[in-house]
PDB file of C-alpha atoms in Angstrom:
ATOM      1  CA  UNK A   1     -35.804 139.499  57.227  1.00  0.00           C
ATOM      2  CA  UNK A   2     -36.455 136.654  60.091  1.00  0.00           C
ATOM      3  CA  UNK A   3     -40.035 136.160  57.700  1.00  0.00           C
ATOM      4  CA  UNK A   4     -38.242 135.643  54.471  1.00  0.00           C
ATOM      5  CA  UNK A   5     -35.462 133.765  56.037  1.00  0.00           C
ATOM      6  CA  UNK A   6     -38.401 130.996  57.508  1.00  0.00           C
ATOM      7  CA  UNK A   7     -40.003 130.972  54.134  1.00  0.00           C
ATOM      8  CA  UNK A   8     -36.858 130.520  51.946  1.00  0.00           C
ATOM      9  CA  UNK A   9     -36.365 127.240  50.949  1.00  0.00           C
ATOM     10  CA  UNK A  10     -33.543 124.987  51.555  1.00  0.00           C
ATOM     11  CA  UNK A  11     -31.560 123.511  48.591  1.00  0.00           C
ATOM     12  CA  UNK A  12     -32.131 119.723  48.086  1.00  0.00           C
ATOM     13  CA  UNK A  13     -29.131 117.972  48.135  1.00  0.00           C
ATOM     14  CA  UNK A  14     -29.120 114.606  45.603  1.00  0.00           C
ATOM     15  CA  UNK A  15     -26.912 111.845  46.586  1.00  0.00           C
ATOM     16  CA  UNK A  16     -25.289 109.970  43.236  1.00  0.00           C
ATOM     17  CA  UNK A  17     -26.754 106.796  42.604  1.00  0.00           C
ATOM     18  CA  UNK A  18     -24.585 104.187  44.082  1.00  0.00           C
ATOM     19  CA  UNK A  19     -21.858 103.001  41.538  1.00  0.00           C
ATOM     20  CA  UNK A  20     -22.334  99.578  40.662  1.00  0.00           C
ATOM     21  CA  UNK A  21     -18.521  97.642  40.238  1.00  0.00           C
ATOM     22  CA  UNK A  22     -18.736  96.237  36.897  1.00  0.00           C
ATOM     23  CA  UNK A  23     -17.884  92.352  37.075  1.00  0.00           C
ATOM     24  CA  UNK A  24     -14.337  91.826  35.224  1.00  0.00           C
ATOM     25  CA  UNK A  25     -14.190  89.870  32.337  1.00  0.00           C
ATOM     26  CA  UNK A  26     -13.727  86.509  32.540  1.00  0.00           C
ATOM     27  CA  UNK A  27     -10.470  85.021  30.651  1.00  0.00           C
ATOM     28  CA  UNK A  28      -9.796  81.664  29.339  1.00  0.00           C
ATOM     29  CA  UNK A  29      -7.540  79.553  32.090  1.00  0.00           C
ATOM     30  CA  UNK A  30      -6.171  77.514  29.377  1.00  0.00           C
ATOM     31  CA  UNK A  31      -4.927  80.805  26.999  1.00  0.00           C
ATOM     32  CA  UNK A  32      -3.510  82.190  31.271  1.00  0.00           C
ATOM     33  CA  UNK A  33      -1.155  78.337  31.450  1.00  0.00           C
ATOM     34  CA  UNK A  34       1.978  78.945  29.787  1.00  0.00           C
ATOM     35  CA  UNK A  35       2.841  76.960  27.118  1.00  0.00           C
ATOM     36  CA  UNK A  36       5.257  75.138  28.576  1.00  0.00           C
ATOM     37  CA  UNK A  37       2.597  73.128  30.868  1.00  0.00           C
ATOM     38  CA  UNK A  38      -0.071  72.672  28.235  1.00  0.00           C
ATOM     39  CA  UNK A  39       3.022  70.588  26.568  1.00  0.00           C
ATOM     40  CA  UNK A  40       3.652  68.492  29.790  1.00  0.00           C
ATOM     41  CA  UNK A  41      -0.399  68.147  29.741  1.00  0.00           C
ATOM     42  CA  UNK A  42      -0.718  66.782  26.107  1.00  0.00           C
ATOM     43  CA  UNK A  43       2.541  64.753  26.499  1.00  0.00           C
ATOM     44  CA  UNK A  44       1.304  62.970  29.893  1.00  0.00           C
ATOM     45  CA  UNK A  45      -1.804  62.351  28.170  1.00  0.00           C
ATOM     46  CA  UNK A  46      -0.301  60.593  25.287  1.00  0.00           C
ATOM     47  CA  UNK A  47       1.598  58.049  27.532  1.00  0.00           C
ATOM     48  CA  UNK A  48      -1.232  57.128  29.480  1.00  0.00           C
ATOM     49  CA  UNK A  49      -3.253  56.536  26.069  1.00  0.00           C
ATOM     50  CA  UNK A  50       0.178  54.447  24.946  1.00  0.00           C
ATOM     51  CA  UNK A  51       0.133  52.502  28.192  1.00  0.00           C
ATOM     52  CA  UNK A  52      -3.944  51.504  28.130  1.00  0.00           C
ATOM     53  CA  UNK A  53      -2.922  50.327  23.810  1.00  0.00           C
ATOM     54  CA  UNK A  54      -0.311  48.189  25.071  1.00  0.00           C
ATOM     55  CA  UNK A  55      -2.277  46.839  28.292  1.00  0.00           C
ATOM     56  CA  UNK A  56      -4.918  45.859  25.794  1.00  0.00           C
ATOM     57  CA  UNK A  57      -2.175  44.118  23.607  1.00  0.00           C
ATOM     58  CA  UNK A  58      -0.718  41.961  25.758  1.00  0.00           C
ATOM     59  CA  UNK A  59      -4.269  41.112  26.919  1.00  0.00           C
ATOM     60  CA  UNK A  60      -5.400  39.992  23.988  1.00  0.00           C
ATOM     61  CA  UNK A  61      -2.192  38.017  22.933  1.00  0.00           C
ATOM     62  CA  UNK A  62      -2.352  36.380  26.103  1.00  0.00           C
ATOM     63  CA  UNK A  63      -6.048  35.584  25.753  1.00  0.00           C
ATOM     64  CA  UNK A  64      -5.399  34.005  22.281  1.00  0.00           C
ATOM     65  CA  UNK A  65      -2.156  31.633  23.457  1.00  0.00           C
ATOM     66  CA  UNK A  66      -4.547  30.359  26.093  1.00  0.00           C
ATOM     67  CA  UNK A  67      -7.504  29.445  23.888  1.00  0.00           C
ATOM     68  CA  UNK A  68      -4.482  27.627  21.715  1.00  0.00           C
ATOM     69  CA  UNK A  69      -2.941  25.945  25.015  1.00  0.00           C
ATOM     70  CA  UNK A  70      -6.730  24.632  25.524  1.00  0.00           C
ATOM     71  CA  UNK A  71      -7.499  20.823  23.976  1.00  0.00           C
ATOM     72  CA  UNK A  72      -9.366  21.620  20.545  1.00  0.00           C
ATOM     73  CA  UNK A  73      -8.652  25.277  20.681  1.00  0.00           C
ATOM     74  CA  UNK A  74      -7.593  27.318  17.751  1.00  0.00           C
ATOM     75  CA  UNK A  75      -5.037  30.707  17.577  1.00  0.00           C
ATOM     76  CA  UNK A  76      -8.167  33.225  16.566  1.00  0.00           C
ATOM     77  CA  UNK A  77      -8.268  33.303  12.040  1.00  0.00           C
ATOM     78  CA  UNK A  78      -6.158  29.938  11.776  1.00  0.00           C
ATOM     79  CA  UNK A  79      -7.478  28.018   8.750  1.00  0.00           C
ATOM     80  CA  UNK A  80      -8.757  24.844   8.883  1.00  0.00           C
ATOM     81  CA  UNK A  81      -6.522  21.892   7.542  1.00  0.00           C
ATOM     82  CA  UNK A  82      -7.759  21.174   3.816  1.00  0.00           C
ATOM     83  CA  UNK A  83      -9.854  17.903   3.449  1.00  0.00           C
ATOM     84  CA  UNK A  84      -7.881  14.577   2.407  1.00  0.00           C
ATOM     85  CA  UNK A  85      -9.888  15.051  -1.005  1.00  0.00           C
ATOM     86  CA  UNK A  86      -7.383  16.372  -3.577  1.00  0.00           C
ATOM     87  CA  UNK A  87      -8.492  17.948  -6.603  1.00  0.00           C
ATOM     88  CA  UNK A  88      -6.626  16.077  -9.991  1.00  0.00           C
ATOM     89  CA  UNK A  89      -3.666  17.881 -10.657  1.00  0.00           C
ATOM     90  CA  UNK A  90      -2.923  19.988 -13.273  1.00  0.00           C
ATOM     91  CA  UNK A  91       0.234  19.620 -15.585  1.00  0.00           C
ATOM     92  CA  UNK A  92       2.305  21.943 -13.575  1.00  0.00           C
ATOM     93  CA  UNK A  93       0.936  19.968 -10.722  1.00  0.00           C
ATOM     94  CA  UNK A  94       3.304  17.159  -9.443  1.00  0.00           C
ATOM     95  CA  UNK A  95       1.481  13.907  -9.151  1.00  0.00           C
ATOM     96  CA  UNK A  96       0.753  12.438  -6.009  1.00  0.00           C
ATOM     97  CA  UNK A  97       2.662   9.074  -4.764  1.00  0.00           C
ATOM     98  CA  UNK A  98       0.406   5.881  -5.476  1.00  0.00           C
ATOM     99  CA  UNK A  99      -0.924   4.501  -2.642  1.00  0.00           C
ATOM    100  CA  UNK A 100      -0.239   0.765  -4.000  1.00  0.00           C
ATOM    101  CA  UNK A 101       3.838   2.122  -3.975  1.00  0.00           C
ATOM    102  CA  UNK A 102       3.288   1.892   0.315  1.00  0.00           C
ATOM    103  CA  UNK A 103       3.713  -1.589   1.042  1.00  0.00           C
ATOM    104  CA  UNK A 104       6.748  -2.333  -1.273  1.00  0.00           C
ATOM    105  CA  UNK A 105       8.491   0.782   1.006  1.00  0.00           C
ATOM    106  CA  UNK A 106       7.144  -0.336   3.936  1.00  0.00           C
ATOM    107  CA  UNK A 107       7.387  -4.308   3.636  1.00  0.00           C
ATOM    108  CA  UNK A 108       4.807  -6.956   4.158  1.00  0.00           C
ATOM    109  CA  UNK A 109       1.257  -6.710   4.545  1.00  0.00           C
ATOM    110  CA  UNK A 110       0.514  -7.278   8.297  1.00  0.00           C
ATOM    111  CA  UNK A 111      -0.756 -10.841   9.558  1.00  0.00           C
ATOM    112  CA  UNK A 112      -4.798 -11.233   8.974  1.00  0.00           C
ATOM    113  CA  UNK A 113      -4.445  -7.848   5.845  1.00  0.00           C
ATOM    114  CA  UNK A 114      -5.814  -9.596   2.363  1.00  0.00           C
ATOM    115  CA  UNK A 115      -2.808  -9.073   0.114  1.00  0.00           C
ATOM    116  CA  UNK A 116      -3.367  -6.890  -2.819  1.00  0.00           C
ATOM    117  CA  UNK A 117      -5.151  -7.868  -5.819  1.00  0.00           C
ATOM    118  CA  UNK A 118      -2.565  -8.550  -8.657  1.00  0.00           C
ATOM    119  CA  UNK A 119      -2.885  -6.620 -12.058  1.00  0.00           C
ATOM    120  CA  UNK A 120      -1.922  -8.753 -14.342  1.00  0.00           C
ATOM    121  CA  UNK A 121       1.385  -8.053 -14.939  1.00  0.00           C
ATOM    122  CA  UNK A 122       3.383 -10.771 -13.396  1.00  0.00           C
ATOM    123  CA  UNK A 123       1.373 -13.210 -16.119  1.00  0.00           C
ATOM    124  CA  UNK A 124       1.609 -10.837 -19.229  1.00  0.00           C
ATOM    125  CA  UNK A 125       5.644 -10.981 -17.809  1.00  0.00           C
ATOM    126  CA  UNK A 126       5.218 -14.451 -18.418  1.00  0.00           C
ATOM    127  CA  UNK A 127       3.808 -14.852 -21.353  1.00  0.00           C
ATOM    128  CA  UNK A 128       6.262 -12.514 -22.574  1.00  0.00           C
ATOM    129  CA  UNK A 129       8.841 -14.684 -21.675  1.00  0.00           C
ATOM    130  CA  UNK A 130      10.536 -16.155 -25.190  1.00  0.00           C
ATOM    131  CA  UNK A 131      10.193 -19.417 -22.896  1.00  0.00           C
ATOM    132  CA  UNK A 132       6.332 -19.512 -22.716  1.00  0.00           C
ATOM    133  CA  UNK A 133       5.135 -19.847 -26.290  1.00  0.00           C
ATOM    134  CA  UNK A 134       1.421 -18.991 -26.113  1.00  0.00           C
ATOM    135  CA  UNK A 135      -1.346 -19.035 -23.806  1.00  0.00           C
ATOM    136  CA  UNK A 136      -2.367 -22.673 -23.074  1.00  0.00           C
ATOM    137  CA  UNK A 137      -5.820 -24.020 -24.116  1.00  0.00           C
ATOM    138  CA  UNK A 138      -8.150 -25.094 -22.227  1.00  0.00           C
ATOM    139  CA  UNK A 139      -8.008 -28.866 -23.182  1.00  0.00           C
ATOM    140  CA  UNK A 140      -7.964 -32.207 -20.652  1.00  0.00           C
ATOM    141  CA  UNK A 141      -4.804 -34.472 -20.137  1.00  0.00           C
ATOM    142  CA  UNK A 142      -4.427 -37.616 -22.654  1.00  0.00           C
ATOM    143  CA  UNK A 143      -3.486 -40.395 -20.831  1.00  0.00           C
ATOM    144  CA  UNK A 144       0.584 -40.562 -21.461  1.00  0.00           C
ATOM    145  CA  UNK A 145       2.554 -43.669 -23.351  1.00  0.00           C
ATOM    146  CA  UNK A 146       3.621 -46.263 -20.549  1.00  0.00           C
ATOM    147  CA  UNK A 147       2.434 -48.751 -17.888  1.00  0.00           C
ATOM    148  CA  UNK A 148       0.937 -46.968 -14.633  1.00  0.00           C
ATOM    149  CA  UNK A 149       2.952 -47.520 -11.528  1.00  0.00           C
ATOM    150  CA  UNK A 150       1.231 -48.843  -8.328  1.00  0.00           C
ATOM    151  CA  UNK A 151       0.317 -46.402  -6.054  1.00  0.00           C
ATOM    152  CA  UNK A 152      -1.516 -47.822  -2.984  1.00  0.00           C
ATOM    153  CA  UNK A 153      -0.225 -45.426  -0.094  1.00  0.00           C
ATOM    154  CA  UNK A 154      -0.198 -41.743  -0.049  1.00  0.00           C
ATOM    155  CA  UNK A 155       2.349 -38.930   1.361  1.00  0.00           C
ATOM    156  CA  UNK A 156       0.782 -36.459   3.677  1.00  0.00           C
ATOM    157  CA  UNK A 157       2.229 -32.700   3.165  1.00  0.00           C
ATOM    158  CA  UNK A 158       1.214 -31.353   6.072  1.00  0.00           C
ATOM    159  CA  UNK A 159       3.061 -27.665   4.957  1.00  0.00           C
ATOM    160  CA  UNK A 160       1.001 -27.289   1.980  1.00  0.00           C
ATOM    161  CA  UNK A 161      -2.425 -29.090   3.561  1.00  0.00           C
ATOM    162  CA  UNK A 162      -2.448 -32.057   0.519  1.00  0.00           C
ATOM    163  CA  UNK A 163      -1.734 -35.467   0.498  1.00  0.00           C
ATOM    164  CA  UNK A 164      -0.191 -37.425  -2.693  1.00  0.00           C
ATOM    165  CA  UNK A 165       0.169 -40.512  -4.181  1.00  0.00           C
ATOM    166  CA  UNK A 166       3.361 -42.640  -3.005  1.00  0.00           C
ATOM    167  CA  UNK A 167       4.493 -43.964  -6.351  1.00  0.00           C
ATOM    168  CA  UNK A 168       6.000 -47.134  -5.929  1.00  0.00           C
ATOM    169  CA  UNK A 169       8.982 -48.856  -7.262  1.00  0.00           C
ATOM    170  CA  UNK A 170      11.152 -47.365  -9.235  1.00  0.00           C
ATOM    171  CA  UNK A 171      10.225 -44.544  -7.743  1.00  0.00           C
ATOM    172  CA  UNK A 172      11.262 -43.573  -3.923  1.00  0.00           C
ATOM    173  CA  UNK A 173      11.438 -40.811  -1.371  1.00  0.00           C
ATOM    174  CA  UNK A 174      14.112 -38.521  -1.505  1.00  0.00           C
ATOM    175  CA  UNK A 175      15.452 -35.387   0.619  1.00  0.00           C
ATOM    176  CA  UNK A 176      13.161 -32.580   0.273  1.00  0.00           C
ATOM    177  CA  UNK A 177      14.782 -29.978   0.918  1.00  0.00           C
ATOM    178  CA  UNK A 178      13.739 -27.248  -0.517  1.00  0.00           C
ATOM    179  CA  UNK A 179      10.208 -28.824  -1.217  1.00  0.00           C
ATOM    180  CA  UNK A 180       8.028 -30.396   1.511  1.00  0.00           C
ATOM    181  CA  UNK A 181       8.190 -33.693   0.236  1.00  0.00           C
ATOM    182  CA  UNK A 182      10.034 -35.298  -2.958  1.00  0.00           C
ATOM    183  CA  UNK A 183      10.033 -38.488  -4.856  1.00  0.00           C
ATOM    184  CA  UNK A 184      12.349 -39.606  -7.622  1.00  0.00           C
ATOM    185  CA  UNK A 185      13.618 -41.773 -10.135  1.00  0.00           C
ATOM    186  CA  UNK A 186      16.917 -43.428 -10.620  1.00  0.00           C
ATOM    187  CA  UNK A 187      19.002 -40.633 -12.787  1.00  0.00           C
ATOM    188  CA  UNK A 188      19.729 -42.078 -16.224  1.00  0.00           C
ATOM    189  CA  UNK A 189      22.826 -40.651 -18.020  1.00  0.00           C
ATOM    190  CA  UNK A 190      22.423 -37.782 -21.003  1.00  0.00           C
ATOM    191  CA  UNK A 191      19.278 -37.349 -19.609  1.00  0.00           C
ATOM    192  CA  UNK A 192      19.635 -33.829 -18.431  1.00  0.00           C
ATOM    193  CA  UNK A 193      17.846 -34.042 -15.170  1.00  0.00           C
ATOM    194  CA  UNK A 194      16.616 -36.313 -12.712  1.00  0.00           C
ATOM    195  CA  UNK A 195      12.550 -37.494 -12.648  1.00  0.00           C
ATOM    196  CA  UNK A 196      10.976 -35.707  -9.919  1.00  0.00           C
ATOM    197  CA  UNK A 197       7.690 -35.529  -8.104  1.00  0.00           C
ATOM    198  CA  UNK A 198       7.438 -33.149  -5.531  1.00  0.00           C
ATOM    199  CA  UNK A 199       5.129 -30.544  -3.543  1.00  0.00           C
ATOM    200  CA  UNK A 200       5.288 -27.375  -1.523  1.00  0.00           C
ATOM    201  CA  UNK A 201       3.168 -24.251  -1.258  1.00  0.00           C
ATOM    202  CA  UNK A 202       3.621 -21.481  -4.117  1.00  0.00           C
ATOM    203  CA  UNK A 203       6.529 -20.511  -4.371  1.00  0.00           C
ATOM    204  CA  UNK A 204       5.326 -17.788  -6.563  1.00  0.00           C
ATOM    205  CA  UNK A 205       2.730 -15.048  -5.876  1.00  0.00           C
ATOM    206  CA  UNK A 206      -0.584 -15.960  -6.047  1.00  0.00           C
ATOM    207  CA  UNK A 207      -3.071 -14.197  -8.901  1.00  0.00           C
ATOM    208  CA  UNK A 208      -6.249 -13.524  -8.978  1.00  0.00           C
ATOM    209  CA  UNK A 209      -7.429 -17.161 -10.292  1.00  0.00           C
ATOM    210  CA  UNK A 210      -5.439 -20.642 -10.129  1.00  0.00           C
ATOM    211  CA  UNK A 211      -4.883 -20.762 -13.623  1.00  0.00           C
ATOM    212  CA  UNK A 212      -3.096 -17.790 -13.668  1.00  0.00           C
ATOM    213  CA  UNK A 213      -1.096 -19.044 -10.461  1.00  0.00           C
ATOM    214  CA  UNK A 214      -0.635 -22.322 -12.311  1.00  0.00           C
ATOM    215  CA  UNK A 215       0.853 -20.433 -15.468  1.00  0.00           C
ATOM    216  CA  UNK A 216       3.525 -18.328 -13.287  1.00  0.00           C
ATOM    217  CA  UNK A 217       4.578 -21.654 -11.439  1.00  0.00           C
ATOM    218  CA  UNK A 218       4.660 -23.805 -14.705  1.00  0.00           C
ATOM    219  CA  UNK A 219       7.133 -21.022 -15.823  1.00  0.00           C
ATOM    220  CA  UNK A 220       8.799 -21.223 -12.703  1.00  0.00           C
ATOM    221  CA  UNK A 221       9.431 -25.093 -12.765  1.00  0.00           C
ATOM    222  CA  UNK A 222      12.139 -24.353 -16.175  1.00  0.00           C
ATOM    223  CA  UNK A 223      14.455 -23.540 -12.806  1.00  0.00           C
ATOM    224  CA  UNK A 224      14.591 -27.455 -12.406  1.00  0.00           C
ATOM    225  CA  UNK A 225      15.322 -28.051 -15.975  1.00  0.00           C
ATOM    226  CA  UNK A 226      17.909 -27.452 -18.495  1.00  0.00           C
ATOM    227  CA  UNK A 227      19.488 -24.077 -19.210  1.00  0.00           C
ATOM    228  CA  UNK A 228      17.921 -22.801 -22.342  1.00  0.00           C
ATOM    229  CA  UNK A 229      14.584 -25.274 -22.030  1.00  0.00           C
ATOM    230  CA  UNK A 230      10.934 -24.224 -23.247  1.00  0.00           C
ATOM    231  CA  UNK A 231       7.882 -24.950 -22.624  1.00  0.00           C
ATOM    232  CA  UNK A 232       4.733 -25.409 -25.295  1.00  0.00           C
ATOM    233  CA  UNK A 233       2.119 -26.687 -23.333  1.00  0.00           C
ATOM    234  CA  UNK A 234      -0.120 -29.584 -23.859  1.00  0.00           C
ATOM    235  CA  UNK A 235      -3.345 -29.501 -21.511  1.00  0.00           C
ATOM    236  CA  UNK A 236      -5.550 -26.982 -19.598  1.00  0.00           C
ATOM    237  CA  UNK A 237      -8.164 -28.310 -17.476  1.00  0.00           C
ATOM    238  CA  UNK A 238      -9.689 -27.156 -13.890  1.00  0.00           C
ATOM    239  CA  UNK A 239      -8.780 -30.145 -10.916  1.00  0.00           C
ATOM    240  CA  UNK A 240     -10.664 -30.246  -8.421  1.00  0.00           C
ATOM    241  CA  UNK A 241     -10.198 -26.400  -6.567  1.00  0.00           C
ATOM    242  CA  UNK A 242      -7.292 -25.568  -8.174  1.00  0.00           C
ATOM    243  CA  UNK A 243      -5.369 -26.025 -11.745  1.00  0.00           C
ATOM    244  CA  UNK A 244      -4.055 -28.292 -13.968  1.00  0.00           C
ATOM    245  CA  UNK A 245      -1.013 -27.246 -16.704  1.00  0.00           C
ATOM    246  CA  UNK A 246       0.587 -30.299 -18.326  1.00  0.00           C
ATOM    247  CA  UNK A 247       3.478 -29.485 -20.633  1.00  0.00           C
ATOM    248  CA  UNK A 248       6.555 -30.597 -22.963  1.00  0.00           C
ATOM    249  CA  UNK A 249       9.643 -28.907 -21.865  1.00  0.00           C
ATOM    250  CA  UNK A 250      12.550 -28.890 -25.220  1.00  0.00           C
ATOM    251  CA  UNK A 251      16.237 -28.628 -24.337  1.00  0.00           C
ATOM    252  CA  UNK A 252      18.924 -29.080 -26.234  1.00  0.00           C
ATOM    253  CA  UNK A 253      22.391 -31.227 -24.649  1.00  0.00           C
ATOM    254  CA  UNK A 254      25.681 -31.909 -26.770  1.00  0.00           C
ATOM    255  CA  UNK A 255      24.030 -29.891 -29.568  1.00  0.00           C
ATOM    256  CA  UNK A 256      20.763 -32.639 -29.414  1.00  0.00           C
ATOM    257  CA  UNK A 257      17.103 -31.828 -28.942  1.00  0.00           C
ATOM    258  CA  UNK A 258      15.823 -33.057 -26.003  1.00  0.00           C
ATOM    259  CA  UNK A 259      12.996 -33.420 -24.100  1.00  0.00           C
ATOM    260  CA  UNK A 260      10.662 -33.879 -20.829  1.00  0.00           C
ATOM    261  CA  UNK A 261       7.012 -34.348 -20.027  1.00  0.00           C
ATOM    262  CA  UNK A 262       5.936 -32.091 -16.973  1.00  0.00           C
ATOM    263  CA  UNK A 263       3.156 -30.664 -15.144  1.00  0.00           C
ATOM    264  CA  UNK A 264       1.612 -28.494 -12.254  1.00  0.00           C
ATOM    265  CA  UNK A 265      -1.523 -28.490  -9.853  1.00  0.00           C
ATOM    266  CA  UNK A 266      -2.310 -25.611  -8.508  1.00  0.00           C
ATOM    267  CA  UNK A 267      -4.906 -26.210  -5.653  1.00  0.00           C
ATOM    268  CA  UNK A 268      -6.454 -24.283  -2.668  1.00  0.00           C
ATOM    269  CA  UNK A 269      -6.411 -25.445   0.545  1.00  0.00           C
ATOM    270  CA  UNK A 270      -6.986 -24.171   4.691  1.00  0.00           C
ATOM    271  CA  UNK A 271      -3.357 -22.946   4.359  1.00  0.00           C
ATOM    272  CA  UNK A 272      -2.138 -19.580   3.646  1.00  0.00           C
ATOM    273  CA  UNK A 273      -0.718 -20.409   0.121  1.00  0.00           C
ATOM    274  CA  UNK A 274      -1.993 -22.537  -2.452  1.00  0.00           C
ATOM    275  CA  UNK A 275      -0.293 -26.272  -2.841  1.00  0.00           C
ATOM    276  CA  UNK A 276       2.138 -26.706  -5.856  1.00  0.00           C
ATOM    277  CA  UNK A 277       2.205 -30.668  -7.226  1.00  0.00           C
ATOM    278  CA  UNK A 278       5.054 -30.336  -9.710  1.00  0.00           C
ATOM    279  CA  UNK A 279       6.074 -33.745 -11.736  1.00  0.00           C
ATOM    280  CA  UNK A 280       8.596 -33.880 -14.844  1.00  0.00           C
ATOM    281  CA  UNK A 281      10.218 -37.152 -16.013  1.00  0.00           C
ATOM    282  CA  UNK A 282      13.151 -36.264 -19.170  1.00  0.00           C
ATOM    283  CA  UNK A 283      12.300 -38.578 -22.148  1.00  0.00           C
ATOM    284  CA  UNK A 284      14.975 -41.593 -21.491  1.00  0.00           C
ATOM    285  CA  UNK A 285      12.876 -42.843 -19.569  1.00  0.00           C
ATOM    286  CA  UNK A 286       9.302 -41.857 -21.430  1.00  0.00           C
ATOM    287  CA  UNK A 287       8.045 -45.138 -20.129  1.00  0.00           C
ATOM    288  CA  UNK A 288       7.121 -43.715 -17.002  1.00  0.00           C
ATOM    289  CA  UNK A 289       5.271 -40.775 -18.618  1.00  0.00           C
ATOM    290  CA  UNK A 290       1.954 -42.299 -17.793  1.00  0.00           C
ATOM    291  CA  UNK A 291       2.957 -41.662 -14.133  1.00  0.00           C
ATOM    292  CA  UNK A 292       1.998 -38.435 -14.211  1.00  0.00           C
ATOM    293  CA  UNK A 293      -1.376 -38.960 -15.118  1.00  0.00           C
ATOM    294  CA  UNK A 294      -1.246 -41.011 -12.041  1.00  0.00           C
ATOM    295  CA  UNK A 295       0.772 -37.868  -9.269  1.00  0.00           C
ATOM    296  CA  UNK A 296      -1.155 -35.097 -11.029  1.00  0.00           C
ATOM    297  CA  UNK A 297      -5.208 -36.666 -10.581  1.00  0.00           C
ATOM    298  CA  UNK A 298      -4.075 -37.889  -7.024  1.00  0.00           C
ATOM    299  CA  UNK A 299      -3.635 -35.073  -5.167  1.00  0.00           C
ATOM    300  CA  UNK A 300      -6.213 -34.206  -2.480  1.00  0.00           C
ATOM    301  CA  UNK A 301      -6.417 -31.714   0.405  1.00  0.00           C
ATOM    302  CA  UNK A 302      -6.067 -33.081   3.785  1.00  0.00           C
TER     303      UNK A 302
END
């Protein structure tokens, strides 16, 4: 019995394999936040995202007012001022002032600015005039009916840079006023007018040649004649550097046709207006008509 109880064998005893914890599953932390936090999450997040926008705004709007504040600078996508060029306009388009209207709103040309070039208007106004016949031909001065007066000594104008003949007796000085110097004869009765040879600078604008100045002052002596008076002229000719327009100048007084011989120089000088020589003697007393011949081819620039 002791035998078999040596020899018996013993049962084995098996320990369990060691139990291994199995790792829990891992959950999303954002599905474990309640709701009510993921809302204060999102809605922080949008301010800060509506705070950087309007950060970046203002720094832009600054950055453009300084860049405008700066000499030469520019707001960022201004257009540039169109060129002075303008295209024609189109017949909806309203037409742009005329430059030439400037100086009549604005006055004078200033001292040392060459006055505009006329257009011709002022003499086609003249010609126009029911006064002025025709155009005058070019054609010399006749020598006049009557006995020349002496004229030794001269008048010096020194307002219109000429000097003159001094015609002498019957002829004598006079007031000037408003010429710069005058010279008359005794007034005759019926006649009209008094005999007159004076000179003064244009009183008339100047044109573009002294003819043309000549005509507008020749139509400007009828002022110094009788109301209703015309002129038809009787010589053309270039004298000296300037103009000479001779003339008869009709007139009717007490219902009779009357008459007077005139004429003009027009001449340049170192003054700022041409000199005007204007002569007219009525005809009661045509025998001093040859005097004019005398004034008008006497007249030189000082």
């Amino acid at each position: 019995m002791a035998a078999e109880a040596e020899t018996s064998e013993l049962p084995k005893i098996v320990a369990p394999p060691p139990r291994v914890p199995s790792s829990p599953v891992r959950r999303s932390r954002v599905g474990d936040l309640p709701m009510r936090v993921i809302y204060r999450i999102l809605a922080g997040l949008a301010a800060v995202v509506v705070a950087a926008a309007a950060a970046l705004i203002g720094f832009l709007s600054s950055d453009s007012a300084d860049s405008s504040d700066r000499p030469g600078g520019e707001p960022p996508g201004q257009i540039a001022a169109p060129s002075a060029a303008v295209s024609s306009p189109g017949p909806s388009s309203p037409r742009p002032s005329s430059p030439a209207a400037a100086p009549a709103a604005t006055g004078a040309a200033p001292s040392g600015t060459p006055a505009p070039t006329p257009d011709g208007s002022a003499v086609a106004a003249a010609l126009a005039d029911p006064r002025v016949a025709e155009p005058p031909r070019d054609r010399k001065l006749a020598r006049l009916p009557g006995k020349a007066v002496s004229a030794k000594r001269r008048v010096a104008d020194d307002k219109s840079g000429i000097s003159l003949a001094r015609l002498g007796k019957p002829w004598k000085g006079f007031g000037a006023s408003p010429f710069s110097t005058r010279q008359v004869l005794p007034p005759v009765r019926g006649a009209g007018h008094r005999a007159m040879l004076v000179s003064c600078p244009v009183p008339i604008q100047v044109q573009a040649t002294m003819k043309d100045t000549a005509l507008l002052a020749a139509r400007w002596t009828l002022n110094h004649h009788p109301e209703g008076a015309r002129i038809k002229w009787t010589a053309s000719q270039r004298a000296g550097d300037g103009w000479l327009l001779a003339y008869r100048v009709t007139y009717k007084l007490k219902g009779k046709t009357r008459s007077s011989m005139a004429a003009v120089v027009v001449t340049e000088t170192d003054r700022a207006k041409p000199a005007l020589v204007f002569v007219t003697i009525p005809d009661a007393q045509r025998d001093r008509w040859r005097d004019i011949n005398t004034a008008v081819s006497s007249v030189r620039a000082l």
